[in-house]
Tab-separated table of C-alpha atoms in Angstrom:
chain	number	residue	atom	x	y	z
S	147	UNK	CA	9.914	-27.263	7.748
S	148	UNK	CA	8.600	-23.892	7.523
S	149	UNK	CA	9.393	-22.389	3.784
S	150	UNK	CA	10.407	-18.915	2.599
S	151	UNK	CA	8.284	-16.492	1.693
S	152	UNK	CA	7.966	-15.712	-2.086
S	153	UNK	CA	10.273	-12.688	-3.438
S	154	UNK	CA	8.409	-9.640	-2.977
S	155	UNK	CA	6.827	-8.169	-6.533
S	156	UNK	CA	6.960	-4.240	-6.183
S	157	UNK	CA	6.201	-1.639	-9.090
S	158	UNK	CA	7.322	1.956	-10.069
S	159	UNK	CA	3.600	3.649	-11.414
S	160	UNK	CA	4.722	7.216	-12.932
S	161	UNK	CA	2.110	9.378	-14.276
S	162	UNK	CA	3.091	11.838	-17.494
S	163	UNK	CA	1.112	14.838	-16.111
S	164	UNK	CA	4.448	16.685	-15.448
S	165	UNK	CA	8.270	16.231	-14.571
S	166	UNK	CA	9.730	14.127	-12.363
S	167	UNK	CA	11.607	15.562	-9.362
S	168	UNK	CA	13.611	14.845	-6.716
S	169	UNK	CA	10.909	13.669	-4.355
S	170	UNK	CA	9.679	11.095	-7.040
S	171	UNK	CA	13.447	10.093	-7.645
S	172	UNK	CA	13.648	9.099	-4.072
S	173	UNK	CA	10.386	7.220	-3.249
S	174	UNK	CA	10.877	5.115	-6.734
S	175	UNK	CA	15.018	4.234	-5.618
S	176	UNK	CA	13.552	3.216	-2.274
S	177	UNK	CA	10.461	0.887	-3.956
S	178	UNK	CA	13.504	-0.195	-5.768
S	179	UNK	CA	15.974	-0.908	-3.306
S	180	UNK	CA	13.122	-2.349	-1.252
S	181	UNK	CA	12.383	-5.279	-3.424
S	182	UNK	CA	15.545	-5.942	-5.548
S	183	UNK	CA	17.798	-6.223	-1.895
S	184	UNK	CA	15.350	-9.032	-1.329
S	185	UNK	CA	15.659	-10.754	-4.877
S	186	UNK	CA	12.419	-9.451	-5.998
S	187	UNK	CA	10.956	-8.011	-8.831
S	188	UNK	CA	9.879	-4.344	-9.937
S	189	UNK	CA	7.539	-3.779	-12.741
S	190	UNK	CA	6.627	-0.595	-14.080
S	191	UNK	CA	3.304	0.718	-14.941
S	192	UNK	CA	2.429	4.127	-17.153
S	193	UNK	CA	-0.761	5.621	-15.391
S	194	UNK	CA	-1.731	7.858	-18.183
S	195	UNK	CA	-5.727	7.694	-17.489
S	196	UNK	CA	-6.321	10.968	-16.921
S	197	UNK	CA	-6.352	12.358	-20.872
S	198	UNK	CA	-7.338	15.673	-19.861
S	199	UNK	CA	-3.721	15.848	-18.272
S	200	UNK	CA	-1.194	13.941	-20.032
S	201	UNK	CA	1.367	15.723	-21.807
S	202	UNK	CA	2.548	14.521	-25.017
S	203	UNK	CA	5.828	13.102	-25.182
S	204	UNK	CA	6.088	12.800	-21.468
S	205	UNK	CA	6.287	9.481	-21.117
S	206	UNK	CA	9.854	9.306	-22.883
S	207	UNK	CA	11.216	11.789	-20.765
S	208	UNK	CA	10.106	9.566	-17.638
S	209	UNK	CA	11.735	6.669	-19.047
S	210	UNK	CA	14.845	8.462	-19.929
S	211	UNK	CA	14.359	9.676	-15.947
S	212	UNK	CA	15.046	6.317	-14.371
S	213	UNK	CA	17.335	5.413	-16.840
S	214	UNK	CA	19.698	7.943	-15.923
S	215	UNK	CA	18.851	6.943	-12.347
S	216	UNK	CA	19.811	3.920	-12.656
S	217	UNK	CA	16.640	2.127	-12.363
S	218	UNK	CA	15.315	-1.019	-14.020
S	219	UNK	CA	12.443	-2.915	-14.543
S	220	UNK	CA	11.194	-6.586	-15.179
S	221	UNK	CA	9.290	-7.261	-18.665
S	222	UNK	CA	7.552	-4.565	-20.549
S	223	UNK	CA	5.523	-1.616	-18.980
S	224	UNK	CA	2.224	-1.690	-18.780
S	225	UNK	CA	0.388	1.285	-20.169
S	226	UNK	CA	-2.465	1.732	-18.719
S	227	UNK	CA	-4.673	3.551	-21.371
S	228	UNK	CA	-3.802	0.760	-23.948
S	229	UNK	CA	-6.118	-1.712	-22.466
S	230	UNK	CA	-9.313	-0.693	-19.972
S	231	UNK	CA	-11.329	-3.912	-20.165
S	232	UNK	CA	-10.374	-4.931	-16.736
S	233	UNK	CA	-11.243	-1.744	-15.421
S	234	UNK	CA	-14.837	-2.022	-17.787
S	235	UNK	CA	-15.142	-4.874	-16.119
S	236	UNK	CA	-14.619	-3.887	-12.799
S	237	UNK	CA	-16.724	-0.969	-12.622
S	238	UNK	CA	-19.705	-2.910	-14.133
S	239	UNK	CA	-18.839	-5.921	-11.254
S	240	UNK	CA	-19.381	-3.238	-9.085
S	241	UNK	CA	-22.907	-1.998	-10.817
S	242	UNK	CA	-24.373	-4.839	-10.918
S	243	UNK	CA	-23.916	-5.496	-7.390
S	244	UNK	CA	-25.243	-2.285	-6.298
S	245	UNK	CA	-21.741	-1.358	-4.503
S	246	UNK	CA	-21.836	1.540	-6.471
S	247	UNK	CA	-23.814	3.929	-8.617
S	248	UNK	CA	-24.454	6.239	-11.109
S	249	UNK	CA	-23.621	10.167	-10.563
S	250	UNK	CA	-24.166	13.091	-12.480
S	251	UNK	CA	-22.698	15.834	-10.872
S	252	UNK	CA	-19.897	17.622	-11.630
S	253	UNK	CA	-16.978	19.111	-10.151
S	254	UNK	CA	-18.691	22.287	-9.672
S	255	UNK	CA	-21.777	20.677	-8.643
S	256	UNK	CA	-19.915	18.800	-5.851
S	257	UNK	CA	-18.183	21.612	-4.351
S	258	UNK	CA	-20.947	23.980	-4.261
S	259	UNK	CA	-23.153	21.062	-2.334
S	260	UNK	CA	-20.349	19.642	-0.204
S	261	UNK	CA	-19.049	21.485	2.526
S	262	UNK	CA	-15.225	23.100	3.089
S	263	UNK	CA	-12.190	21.034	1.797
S	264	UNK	CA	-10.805	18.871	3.532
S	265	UNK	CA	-8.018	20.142	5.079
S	266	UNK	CA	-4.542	18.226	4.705
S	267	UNK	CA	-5.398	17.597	0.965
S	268	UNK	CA	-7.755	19.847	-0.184
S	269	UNK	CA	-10.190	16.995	-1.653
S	270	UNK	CA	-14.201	17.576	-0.961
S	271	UNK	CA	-16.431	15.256	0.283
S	272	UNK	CA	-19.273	13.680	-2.088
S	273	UNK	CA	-22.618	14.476	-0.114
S	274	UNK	CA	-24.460	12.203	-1.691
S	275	UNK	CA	-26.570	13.653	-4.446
S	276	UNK	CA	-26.947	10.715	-6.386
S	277	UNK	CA	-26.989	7.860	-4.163
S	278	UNK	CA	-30.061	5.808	-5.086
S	279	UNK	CA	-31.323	8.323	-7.360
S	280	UNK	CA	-30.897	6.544	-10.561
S	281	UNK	CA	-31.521	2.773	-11.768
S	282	UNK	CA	-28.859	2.813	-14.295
S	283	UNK	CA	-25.629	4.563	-15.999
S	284	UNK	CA	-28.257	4.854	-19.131
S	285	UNK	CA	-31.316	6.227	-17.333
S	286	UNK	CA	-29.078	8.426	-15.378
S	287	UNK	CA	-27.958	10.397	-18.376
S	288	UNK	CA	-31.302	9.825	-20.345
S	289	UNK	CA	-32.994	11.678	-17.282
S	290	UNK	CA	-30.665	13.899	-16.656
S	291	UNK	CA	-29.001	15.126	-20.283
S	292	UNK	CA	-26.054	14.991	-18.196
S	293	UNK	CA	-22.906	11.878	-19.040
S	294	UNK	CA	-23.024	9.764	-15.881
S	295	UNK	CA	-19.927	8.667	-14.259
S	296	UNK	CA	-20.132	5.835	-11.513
S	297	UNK	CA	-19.602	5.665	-7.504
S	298	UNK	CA	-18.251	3.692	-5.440
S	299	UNK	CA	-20.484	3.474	-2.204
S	300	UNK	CA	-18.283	3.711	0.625
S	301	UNK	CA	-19.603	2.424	3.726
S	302	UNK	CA	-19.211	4.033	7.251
S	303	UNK	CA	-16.499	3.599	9.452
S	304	UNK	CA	-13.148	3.646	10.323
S	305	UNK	CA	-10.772	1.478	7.504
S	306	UNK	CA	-8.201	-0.452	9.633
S	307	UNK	CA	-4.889	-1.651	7.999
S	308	UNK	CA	-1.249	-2.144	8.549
S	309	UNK	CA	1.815	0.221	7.386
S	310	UNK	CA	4.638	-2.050	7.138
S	311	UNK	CA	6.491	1.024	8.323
S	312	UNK	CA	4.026	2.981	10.746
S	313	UNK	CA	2.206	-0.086	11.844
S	314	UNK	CA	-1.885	0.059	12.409
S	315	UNK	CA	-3.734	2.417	10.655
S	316	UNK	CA	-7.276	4.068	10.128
S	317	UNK	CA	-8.805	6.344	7.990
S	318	UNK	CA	-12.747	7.177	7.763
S	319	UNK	CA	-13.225	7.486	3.842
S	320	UNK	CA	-17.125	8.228	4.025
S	321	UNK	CA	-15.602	10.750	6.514
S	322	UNK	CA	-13.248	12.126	4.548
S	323	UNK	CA	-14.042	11.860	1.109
S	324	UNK	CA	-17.447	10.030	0.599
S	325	UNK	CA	-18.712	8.074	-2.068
S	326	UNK	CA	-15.790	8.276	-4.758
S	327	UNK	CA	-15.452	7.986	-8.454
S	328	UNK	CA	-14.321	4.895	-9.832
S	329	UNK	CA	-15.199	6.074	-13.386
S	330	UNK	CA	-15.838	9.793	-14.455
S	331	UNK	CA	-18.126	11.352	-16.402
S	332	UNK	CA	-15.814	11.409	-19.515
S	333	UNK	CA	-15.356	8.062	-19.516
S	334	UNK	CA	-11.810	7.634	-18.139
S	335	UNK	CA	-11.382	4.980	-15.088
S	336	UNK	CA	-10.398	7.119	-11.932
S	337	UNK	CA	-6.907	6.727	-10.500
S	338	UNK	CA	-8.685	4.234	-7.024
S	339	UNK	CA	-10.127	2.068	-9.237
S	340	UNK	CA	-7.083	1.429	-11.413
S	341	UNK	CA	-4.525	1.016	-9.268
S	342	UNK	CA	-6.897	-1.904	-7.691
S	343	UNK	CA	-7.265	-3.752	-10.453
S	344	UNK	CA	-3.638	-3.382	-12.597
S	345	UNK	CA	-1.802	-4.244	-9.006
S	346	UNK	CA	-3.776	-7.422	-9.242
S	347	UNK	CA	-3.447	-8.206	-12.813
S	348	UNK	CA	0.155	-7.765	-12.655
S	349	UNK	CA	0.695	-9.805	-9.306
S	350	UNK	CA	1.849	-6.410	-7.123
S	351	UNK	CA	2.823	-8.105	-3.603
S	352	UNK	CA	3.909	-4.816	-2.437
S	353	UNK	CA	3.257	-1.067	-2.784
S	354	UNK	CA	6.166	1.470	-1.634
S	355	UNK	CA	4.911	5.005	-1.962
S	356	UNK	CA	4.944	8.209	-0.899
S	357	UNK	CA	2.858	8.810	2.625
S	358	UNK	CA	1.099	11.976	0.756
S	359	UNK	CA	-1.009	8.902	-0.759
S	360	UNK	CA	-1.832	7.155	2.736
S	361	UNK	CA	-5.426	7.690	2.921
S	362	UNK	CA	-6.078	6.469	-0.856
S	363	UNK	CA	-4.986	3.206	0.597
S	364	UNK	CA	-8.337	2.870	2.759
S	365	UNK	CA	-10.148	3.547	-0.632
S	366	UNK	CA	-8.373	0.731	-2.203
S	367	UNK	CA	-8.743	-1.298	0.382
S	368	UNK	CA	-12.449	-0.834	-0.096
S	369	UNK	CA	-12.395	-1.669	-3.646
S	370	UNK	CA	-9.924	-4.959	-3.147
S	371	UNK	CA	-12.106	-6.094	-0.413
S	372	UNK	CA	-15.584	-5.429	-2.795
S	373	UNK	CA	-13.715	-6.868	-6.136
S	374	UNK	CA	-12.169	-10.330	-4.212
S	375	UNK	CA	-8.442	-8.954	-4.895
S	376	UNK	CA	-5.276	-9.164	-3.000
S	377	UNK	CA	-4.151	-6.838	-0.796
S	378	UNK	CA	-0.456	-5.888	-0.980
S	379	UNK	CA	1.816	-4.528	2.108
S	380	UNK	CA	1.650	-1.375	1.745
S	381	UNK	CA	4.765	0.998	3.011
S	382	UNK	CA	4.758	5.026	3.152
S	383	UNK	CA	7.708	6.361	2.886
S	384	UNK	CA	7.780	10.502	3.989
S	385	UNK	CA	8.064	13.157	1.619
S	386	UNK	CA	10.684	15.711	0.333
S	387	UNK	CA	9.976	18.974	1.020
S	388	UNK	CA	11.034	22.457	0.537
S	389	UNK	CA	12.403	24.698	3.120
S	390	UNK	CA	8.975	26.055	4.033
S	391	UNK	CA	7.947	22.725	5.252
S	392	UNK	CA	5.844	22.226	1.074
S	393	UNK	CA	5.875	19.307	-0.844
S	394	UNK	CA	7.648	19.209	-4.050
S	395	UNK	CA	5.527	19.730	-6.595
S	396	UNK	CA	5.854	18.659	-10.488
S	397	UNK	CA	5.736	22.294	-11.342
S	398	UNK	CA	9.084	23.337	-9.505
S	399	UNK	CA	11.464	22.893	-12.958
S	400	UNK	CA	14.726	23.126	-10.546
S	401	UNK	CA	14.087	20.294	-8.753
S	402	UNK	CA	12.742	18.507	-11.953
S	403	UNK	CA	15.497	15.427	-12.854
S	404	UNK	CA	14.635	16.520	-16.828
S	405	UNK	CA	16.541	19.657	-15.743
S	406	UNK	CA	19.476	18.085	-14.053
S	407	UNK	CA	19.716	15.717	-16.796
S	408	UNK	CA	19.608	18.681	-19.259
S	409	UNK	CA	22.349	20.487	-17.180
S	410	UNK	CA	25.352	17.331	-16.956
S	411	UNK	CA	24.219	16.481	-13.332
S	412	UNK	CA	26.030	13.174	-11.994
S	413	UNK	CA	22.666	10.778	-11.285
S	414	UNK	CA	25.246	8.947	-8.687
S	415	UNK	CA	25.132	12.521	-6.715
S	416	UNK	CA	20.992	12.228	-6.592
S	417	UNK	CA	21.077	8.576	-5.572
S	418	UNK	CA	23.721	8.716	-3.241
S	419	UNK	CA	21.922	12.308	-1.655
S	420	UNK	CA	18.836	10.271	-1.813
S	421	UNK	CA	20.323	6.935	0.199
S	422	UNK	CA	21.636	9.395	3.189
S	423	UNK	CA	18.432	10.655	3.565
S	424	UNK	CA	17.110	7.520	3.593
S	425	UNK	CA	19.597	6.234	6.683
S	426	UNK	CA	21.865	4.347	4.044
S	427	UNK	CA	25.570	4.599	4.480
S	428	UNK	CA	26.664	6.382	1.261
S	429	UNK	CA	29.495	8.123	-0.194
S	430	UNK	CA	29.171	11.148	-1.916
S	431	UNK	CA	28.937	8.932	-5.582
S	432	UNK	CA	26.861	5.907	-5.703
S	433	UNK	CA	24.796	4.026	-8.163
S	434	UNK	CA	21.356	1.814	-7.144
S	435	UNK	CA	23.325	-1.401	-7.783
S	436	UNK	CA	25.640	-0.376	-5.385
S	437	UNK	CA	23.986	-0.078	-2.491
S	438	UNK	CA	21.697	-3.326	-3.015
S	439	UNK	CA	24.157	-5.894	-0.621
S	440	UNK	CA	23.915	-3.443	2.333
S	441	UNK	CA	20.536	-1.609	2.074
S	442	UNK	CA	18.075	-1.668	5.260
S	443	UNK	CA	14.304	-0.013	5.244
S	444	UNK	CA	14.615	-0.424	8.694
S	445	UNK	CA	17.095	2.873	9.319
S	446	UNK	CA	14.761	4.809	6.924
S	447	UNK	CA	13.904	8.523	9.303
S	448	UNK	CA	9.904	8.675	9.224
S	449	UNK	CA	9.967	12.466	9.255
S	450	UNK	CA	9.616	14.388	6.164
S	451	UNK	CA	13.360	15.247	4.520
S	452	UNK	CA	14.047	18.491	3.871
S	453	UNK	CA	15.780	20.053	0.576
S	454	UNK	CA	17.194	22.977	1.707
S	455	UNK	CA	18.639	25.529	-0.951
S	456	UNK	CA	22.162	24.776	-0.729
S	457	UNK	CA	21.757	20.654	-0.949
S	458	UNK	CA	19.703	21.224	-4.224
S	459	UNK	CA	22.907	23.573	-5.346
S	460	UNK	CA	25.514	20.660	-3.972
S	461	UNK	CA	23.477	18.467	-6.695
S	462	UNK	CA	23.144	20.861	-9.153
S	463	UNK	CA	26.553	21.295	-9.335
S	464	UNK	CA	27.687	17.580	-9.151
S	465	UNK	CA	29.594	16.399	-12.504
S	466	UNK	CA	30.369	12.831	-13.100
């Protein structure tokens, strides 16, 4: 007798580097939907690495976000900056096995060595500079005067893996990006590297995102196949965009939910706008809860979804 397969374990992962908006209100009900319709769990994870970005108080105001969604969670969130050991640990694993190195060279340094940007996300490719150049993170910056941050060393070829939604896919990261950061020269742990090791540590079975992030998964693929970890299904939903075709940015304060909370917006108008687009039979109110017994991934559109002017007034102007 064949047995079922565990309940899925998914996970919300906001970052307080700006507002939430509609597009992140969407991907985060579907991760939701996703895993709860099947009796599973969602956990949620603060990834507030990146010092140089996170705004102070932020992180309330995303909490208060899905609250007023309607979202929940499972246990307490896991903040990332509170505890980097695993990610010390990781990044040394990966030292002392020589799948990665110590670099140098800054942002500046990069892009006036590398050549143009790539094109669909505007990240530059590493060329190299310090591959093999230095034995260690301490002679690096004792030669150099420089801190030393550490790369991964990405090896050539295509990356294979399967989209639960799109099915096979490849991406080239020595191609497209080259030898990445998995810690930077300040001393924070990059976003690739995290993301591997806190999906492990908190038993992430799968990872519902938006499809903007598709080609990091080849990167962490990388890193879970170099650091013995589990690899998730992974399932990329398509963006919101504006009516010129954009994504939604965090900087765009009138699609920001802050701003609808701030202005009496029903949150059952943004989840029920956000289950139509999704393929979900919905009436024009709804809460998450309520579409749980009858919600199917499989009807999901994989086309971006548009947010033209007059749906963002419909919501705007939606009172409970």
């Amino acid at each position: 007798m064949s047995s079922s397969p565990p309940p899925p374990v998914g996970r919300l992962a906001p970052s307080p580097t700006g507002l939430l908006h509609l597009g992140h209100a969407r991907s985060f009900l579907l991760a939701w939907w996703h895993s709860r319709a099947r009796g599973g769990r969602i956990l949620l994870r603060i990834e507030d690495l990146d010092a140089g970005r996170v705004r102070p108080g932020l992180t309330r105001e995303l909490l208060a976000d899905l609250a007023w969604l309607g979202l929940d969670w499972d246990g307490e969130p896991l903040v990332q900056s509170r505890d980097t050991a695993a990610l010390r640990a990781a990044a040394d694993e990966l030292l002392l096995r020589g799948l990665a190195y110590p670099c140098t060279c800054s942002r500046r340094d990069v892009e006036l060595a590398a050549s143009a940007p790539h094109p669909e996300d505007g990240e530059t490719r590493y060329p190299g500079t310090c591959r093999g150049r230095y034995a260690s993170v301490a002679a690096a910056e004792r030669e150099s005067g420089r801190p030393a941050g550490v790369r991964f060393r990405v090896p050539d070829g295509k990356v294979l893996w399967r989209d639960e939604l799109r099915g096979l896919s490849r991406h080239d990261p020595a191609r497209e990006v080259g030898d990445f950061l998995v810690a930077r020269r300040d001393g924070a742990y990059a976003y690739q590297l995290a993301v591997v090791v806190d999906d492990a540590r908190q038993g992430v079975t799968e990872v519902l995102r938006g499809d903007d992030l598709a080609p990091s998964t080849a990167r962490q693929l990388l890193l879970q196949r170099a650091l013995g970890l589990p690899h998730p299904r992974w399932l990329h939903v398509p963006l919101v965009v504006d009516e010129d075709g954009r994504r939604l940015a965090k900087r765009h304060g009138d699609v920001a939910l802050a701003s609808l909370r701030a202005e009496g917006t029903d949150p059952r108008a943004v989840v029920a706008w956000a289950a139509r687009t999704a393929g979900q039979s919905a009436p024009d109110r709804l809460t998450p809860a309520e579409l749980l017994p009858r919600f199917d991934l499989a009807r999901l559109p994989l086309s971006p979804v548009p947010l033209a002017a007059a749906t963002l007034a419909q919501l705007r102007a939606a009172r409970p």
